[in-house]
Coordinates of C-alpha atoms and ligand atoms in Angstrom, one line a residue:
X1 CA 0.0 0.0 0.0
X2 CA 1.5 3.2 -1.1
X3 CA 0.4 5.9 1.3
X4 CA 2.2 8.8 2.9
X5 CA 2.4 10.3 6.4
X6 CA 1.1 13.5 5.0
X7 CA -2.0 11.8 3.7
X8 CA -2.5 10.2 7.2
X9 CA -2.4 13.6 8.9
X10 CA -4.8 15.1 6.4
X11 CA -7.2 12.1 6.8
X12 CA -7.0 12.4 10.6
X13 CA -8.0 16.1 10.5
X14 CA -10.9 15.5 8.1
X15 CA -12.1 12.5 10.2
X16 CA -11.9 14.6 13.4
X17 CA -13.8 17.6 11.9
X18 CA -16.0 15.6 9.5
X19 CA -15.5 18.6 7.3
X20 CA -13.0 19.2 4.4
X21 CA -13.3 22.9 4.9
X22 CA -12.5 22.9 8.6
X23 CA -9.7 20.4 8.1
X24 CA -8.2 22.6 5.3
X25 CA -8.3 25.6 7.5
X26 CA -6.6 23.8 10.4
X27 CA -3.9 22.5 8.1
X28 CA -3.4 25.8 6.2
X29 CA -4.2 24.1 2.9
X30 CA -6.8 24.8 0.2
X31 CA -9.9 22.7 0.3
X32 CA -9.3 21.1 -3.1
X33 CA -5.8 20.1 -2.0
X34 CA -7.3 18.3 1.0
X35 CA -10.0 16.6 -1.1
X36 CA -7.3 15.6 -3.6
X37 CA -5.1 14.0 -0.9
X38 CA -8.0 12.1 0.5
X39 CA -9.0 10.9 -3.0
X40 CA -5.5 9.7 -3.6
X41 CA -5.4 7.9 -0.3
X42 CA -8.7 6.2 -1.0
X43 CA -7.3 5.2 -4.4
X44 CA -4.1 3.8 -2.9
X45 CA -6.1 1.7 -0.4
X46 CA -8.9 0.8 -2.8
X47 CA -11.7 1.4 -0.4
X48 CA -13.7 4.6 0.4
X49 CA -13.0 6.3 3.7
X50 CA -15.7 9.0 3.7
X51 CA -19.2 9.2 2.3
X52 CA -21.1 12.5 1.7
X53 CA -24.8 12.6 2.4
X54 CA -26.2 16.0 1.5
X55 CA -23.8 18.4 2.9
X56 CA -22.6 16.1 5.7
X57 CA -19.5 14.1 5.6
X58 CA -19.4 10.7 7.4
X59 CA -16.7 8.1 7.9
X60 CA -17.5 4.8 6.2
X61 CA -17.3 1.6 8.3
X62 CA -13.8 1.0 6.9
X63 CA -13.0 4.7 7.6
X64 CA -13.6 4.1 11.3
X65 CA -11.3 1.1 11.3
X66 CA -8.6 3.0 9.3
X67 CA -8.8 5.9 11.8
X68 CA -7.8 3.7 14.7
X69 CA -4.6 2.7 12.8
X70 CA -3.9 6.2 11.6
X71 CA -4.2 7.4 15.3
X72 CA -1.7 4.7 16.4
X73 CA 0.7 5.6 13.7
X74 CA 0.6 9.3 14.3
X75 CA 1.0 8.8 18.1
X76 CA 4.1 6.7 17.4
X77 CA 5.5 9.3 15.0
X78 CA 5.0 12.0 17.7
X79 CA 6.8 9.8 20.2
X80 CA 9.6 9.3 17.6
X81 CA 9.9 13.1 17.3
X82 CA 10.3 13.4 21.1
X83 CA 13.0 10.6 21.1
X84 CA 14.9 12.4 18.3
X85 CA 14.8 15.6 20.2
X86 CA 16.0 13.9 23.4
X87 CA 18.8 12.1 21.5
X88 CA 19.9 15.5 20.2
X89 CA 20.0 16.6 23.8
X90 CA 17.2 19.1 23.4
X91 CA 15.4 19.8 26.7
X92 CA 12.3 21.3 25.3
X93 CA 9.2 19.0 25.3
X94 CA 5.5 18.7 25.2
X95 CA 3.5 17.5 28.1
X96 CA 0.0 16.2 27.6
X97 CA -1.9 15.7 30.8
X98 CA -5.5 15.1 31.7
X99 CA -6.8 15.6 35.2
X100 CA -10.1 15.0 37.1
X101 CA -12.3 18.1 37.5
X102 CA -11.5 18.3 41.2
X103 CA -7.7 18.1 40.6
X104 CA -8.0 21.3 38.6
X105 CA -8.0 23.1 42.0
X106 CA -4.3 22.3 42.5
X107 CA -2.7 21.1 39.2
X108 CA -2.2 24.6 37.7
X109 CA -0.1 25.5 40.7
X110 CA 2.0 22.4 40.3
X111 CA 2.4 23.2 36.6
X112 CA 3.5 26.7 37.3
X113 CA 6.3 25.6 39.6
X114 CA 7.3 22.8 37.3
X115 CA 7.6 25.1 34.3
X116 CA 9.6 27.6 36.3
X117 CA 12.1 25.0 37.2
X118 CA 12.1 23.1 33.9
X119 CA 12.1 25.8 31.3
X120 CA 10.8 25.2 27.8
X121 CA 7.7 23.0 28.1
X122 CA 4.6 23.2 26.1
X123 CA 1.6 22.0 28.1
X124 CA -1.7 20.7 27.0
X125 CA -4.1 20.2 30.0
X126 CA -7.5 18.5 29.7
X127 CA -9.9 18.8 32.6
X128 CA -12.6 16.2 32.5
X129 CA -14.4 13.6 34.6
X130 CA -13.2 10.1 35.6
X131 CA -15.0 8.3 32.7
X132 CA -13.4 10.5 30.1
X133 CA -10.0 10.2 31.8
X134 CA -10.1 6.4 31.5
X135 CA -11.2 6.6 27.9
X136 CA -8.2 8.9 27.2
X137 CA -5.8 6.4 28.7
X138 CA -7.3 3.5 26.7
X139 CA -7.0 5.6 23.5
X140 CA -3.5 6.6 24.3
X141 CA -4.4 10.3 23.9
X142 CA -2.6 11.5 27.0
X143 CA 0.8 11.0 28.7
X144 CA -0.2 11.3 32.3
X145 CA -3.5 11.4 34.2
X146 CA -4.1 12.8 37.7
X147 CA -7.2 11.1 39.1
X148 CA -8.7 9.2 42.1
X149 CA -8.1 5.5 42.6
X150 CA -7.8 4.0 39.1
X151 CA -9.6 0.7 38.3
X152 CA -7.5 -2.4 38.9
X153 CA -8.6 -4.3 35.8
X154 CA -6.8 -1.8 33.5
X155 CA -3.0 -2.2 32.7
X156 CA -1.9 1.0 34.4
X157 CA 1.1 2.3 36.4
X158 CA -0.4 4.3 39.2
X159 CA 1.3 6.0 42.1
X160 CA -0.6 7.5 45.0
X161 CA 0.8 10.9 45.9
X162 CA -1.6 12.9 48.1
X163 CA -4.6 12.8 50.3
X164 CA -8.0 13.9 49.1
X165 CA -10.4 14.3 52.0
X166 CA -14.1 14.7 51.2
X167 CA -16.0 16.8 53.7
X168 CA -19.6 17.9 54.4
X169 CA -20.1 21.6 53.8
X170 CA -22.9 23.9 54.9
X171 CA -23.6 27.6 55.0
X172 CA -22.3 29.2 58.3
X173 CA -25.8 29.9 59.5
X174 CA -26.9 26.2 59.2
X175 CA -28.1 24.7 62.5
X176 CA -25.6 21.9 62.3
X177 CA -22.7 24.3 61.9
X178 CA -22.5 24.8 65.7
X179 CA -22.7 21.1 66.6
X180 CA -19.9 18.7 67.3
X181 CA -19.6 15.0 66.5
X182 CA -22.8 15.0 64.5
X183 CA -24.0 11.4 64.2
X184 CA -24.1 10.1 60.6
X185 CA -27.7 9.1 61.0
X186 CA -28.6 12.8 61.5
X187 CA -27.7 13.3 57.8
X188 CA -30.8 11.4 56.8
X189 CA -32.8 14.5 57.3
X190 CA -30.8 16.7 55.0
X191 CA -30.9 17.3 51.3
X192 CA -27.6 16.7 49.5
X193 CA -26.1 18.3 46.5
X194 CA -24.1 15.7 44.7
X195 CA -21.8 15.5 41.7
X196 CA -22.8 13.9 38.4
X197 CA -22.6 10.2 37.5
X198 CA -19.1 9.5 36.2
X199 CA -17.4 11.7 38.9
X200 CA -15.0 10.0 41.3
X201 CA -16.3 12.1 44.2
X202 CA -19.8 11.0 43.5
X203 CA -19.0 7.3 43.4
X204 CA -16.9 7.6 46.6
X205 CA -19.9 9.3 48.4
X206 CA -22.3 6.6 47.1
X207 CA -20.1 3.8 48.3
X208 CA -19.7 5.5 51.7
X209 CA -23.5 6.1 52.1
X210 CA -24.4 2.5 51.2
X211 CA -21.6 1.0 53.4
X212 CA -23.2 3.0 56.3
X213 CA -26.8 2.1 55.4
X214 CA -27.7 5.7 54.5
X215 CA -29.7 6.7 51.5
X216 CA -29.5 10.2 50.0
X217 CA -32.7 12.0 50.8
X218 CA -33.7 13.9 47.6
X219 CA -30.2 14.4 46.3
X220 CA -29.8 17.2 43.8
X221 CA -27.3 16.5 41.0
X222 CA -24.8 19.2 39.9
X223 CA -22.1 18.8 37.3
X224 CA -19.4 20.8 38.9
X225 CA -17.8 21.5 42.4
X226 CA -18.5 25.2 41.8
X227 CA -22.2 24.6 41.2
X228 CA -22.4 22.5 44.5
X229 CA -20.6 25.2 46.5
X230 CA -22.8 28.0 45.1
X231 CA -25.9 25.9 45.8
X232 CA -24.9 25.2 49.4
X233 CA -24.1 28.9 49.9
X234 CA -27.6 29.7 48.6
X235 CA -29.2 27.3 51.1
X236 CA -30.2 24.5 48.7
X237 CA -28.8 21.8 50.9
X238 CA -25.6 20.3 52.2
X239 CA -22.7 19.3 49.9
X240 CA -19.9 16.8 50.0
X241 CA -16.8 18.0 48.1
X242 CA -13.1 17.6 48.3
X243 CA -11.3 19.9 50.7
X244 CA -9.1 20.9 47.8
X245 CA -12.0 22.8 46.3
X246 CA -12.7 24.9 49.4
X247 CA -9.7 27.2 49.9
X248 CA -11.5 30.4 49.0
X249 CA -14.9 29.6 50.6
X250 CA -13.3 28.6 54.0
X251 CA -10.9 31.6 54.0
X252 CA -13.8 34.0 53.3
X253 CA -16.1 32.1 55.7
X254 CA -18.7 31.6 53.0
X255 CA -19.0 27.9 53.9
X256 CA -18.1 25.8 56.9
X257 CA -17.0 22.1 57.2
X258 CA -19.4 20.2 59.4
X259 CA -18.0 17.9 62.2
X260 CA -19.7 14.7 61.2
X261 CA -18.7 11.4 62.7
X262 CA -16.7 9.1 60.2
X263 CA -15.8 12.2 58.1
X264 CA -13.8 13.0 56.1
X265 CA -14.1 10.2 53.6
X266 CA -10.5 9.7 52.7
X267 CA -9.7 9.5 49.0
X268 CA -6.3 9.7 47.4
X269 CA -4.8 11.3 44.3
X270 CA -2.9 9.1 41.8
X271 CA -0.6 9.9 38.9
X272 CA -1.3 7.4 36.2
X273 CA 0.0 6.2 32.8
X274 CA -0.5 3.2 30.6
X275 CA 1.7 0.3 31.2
X276 CA 4.2 0.0 28.4
X277 CA 3.8 3.7 27.5
X278 CA 7.1 5.3 26.6
X279 CA 7.1 8.5 28.6
X280 CA 9.1 11.5 27.2
X281 CA 11.8 13.0 29.4
X282 CA 9.5 15.9 30.3
X283 CA 6.6 13.5 31.2
X284 CA 9.0 11.5 33.3
X285 CA 10.3 14.5 35.2
X286 CA 6.8 15.8 35.7
X287 CA 5.7 12.4 37.1
X288 CA 8.6 12.5 39.5
X289 CA 8.0 16.1 40.4
X290 CA 4.3 15.4 41.3
X291 CA 5.2 12.4 43.5
X292 CA 7.9 14.3 45.3
X293 CA 6.7 17.8 45.6
X294 CA 2.9 17.9 45.7
X295 CA 2.5 17.5 49.4
X296 CA 5.3 20.0 50.2
X297 CA 4.0 22.6 47.7
X298 CA 0.3 22.4 48.1
X299 CA -1.0 21.6 51.6
X300 CA -4.8 21.6 52.3
X301 CA -7.0 24.5 53.3
X302 CA -7.4 24.8 57.1
X303 CA -10.7 23.8 58.6
X304 CA -11.8 26.4 61.0
X305 CA -14.2 25.7 63.9
X306 CA -17.7 27.0 63.1
X307 CA -17.8 29.4 66.1
X308 CA -15.3 31.6 64.4
X309 CA -17.1 31.4 61.1
X310 CA -19.1 34.6 60.8
Ligands
LIG1 P1 -14.0 14.0 40.3 O1 -12.7 13.7 41.3 O2 -14.0 13.0 39.2 O3 -15.1 13.8 41.3 O4 -13.8 15.5 39.9 C1 -11.7 12.8 41.2 C2 -11.8 11.7 42.1 O5 -12.0 11.9 43.4 O6 -11.8 10.5 41.7

């Protein structure tokens, strides 16, 4: 089969955009040039990759299959690029990381220090939920992932590097704010604001509640930590969120952490990559940096007793 890397790159862009126009814009080529390359590619393979229905472009069944191979080949080529740079002794590098929504409350600070120390690094940071993080690892779209406990059945290298306590938050004027050692059963009477399905926080809270024979009474689902905190401040109910998300609200006394028996629910942060993945030098140093420096650099917000919360 006589195909070129350039054709693969063009195919990949058209498949991603499902549009010849958008792909040509991204690649700084004319639209006819892109169409021509795709035609030549289809000719070389002997099977159609795209079909056009009305104005819409679709991948054919074979096109989907071909895309998986094209992605694997282009990832390998990018890796080869890195290796060549490293062999030439170049320090610059590209770091592609994906982190859980909640980790976004501390990862930018880690990146800032890392870049200060390391120099010329281009970063691509994706912030998404647990489900998408796992998908990114399976599809080999990312070097490193920062997430809660990864599933055991996947072939991953995962190192635990920091605590992630989940706490119950309330507005300072809430009747429970003044109480100490609140029994877990007391939570039955409260409405909870919980994260969306697919969030690690959500599944940890569900596991904790069912292990303790508690059901959520009328839980309200919100798709971000910010929405939960705003909702709790507004008096919609109590929230369970990571202490990492609360630095500002606790400092400004907009929320308080309730002293509930058996809390915090202790989760941990992991830095993860796929077994067998060849990490670039930059990714290797970032992984090391996260494991060694996170606890020193970050710390957790202080939980103040409710009496002092105004
Ligand atoms: P999130 O957090 O998916 O709820 O944002 C990560 C985790 O605790 O697993």
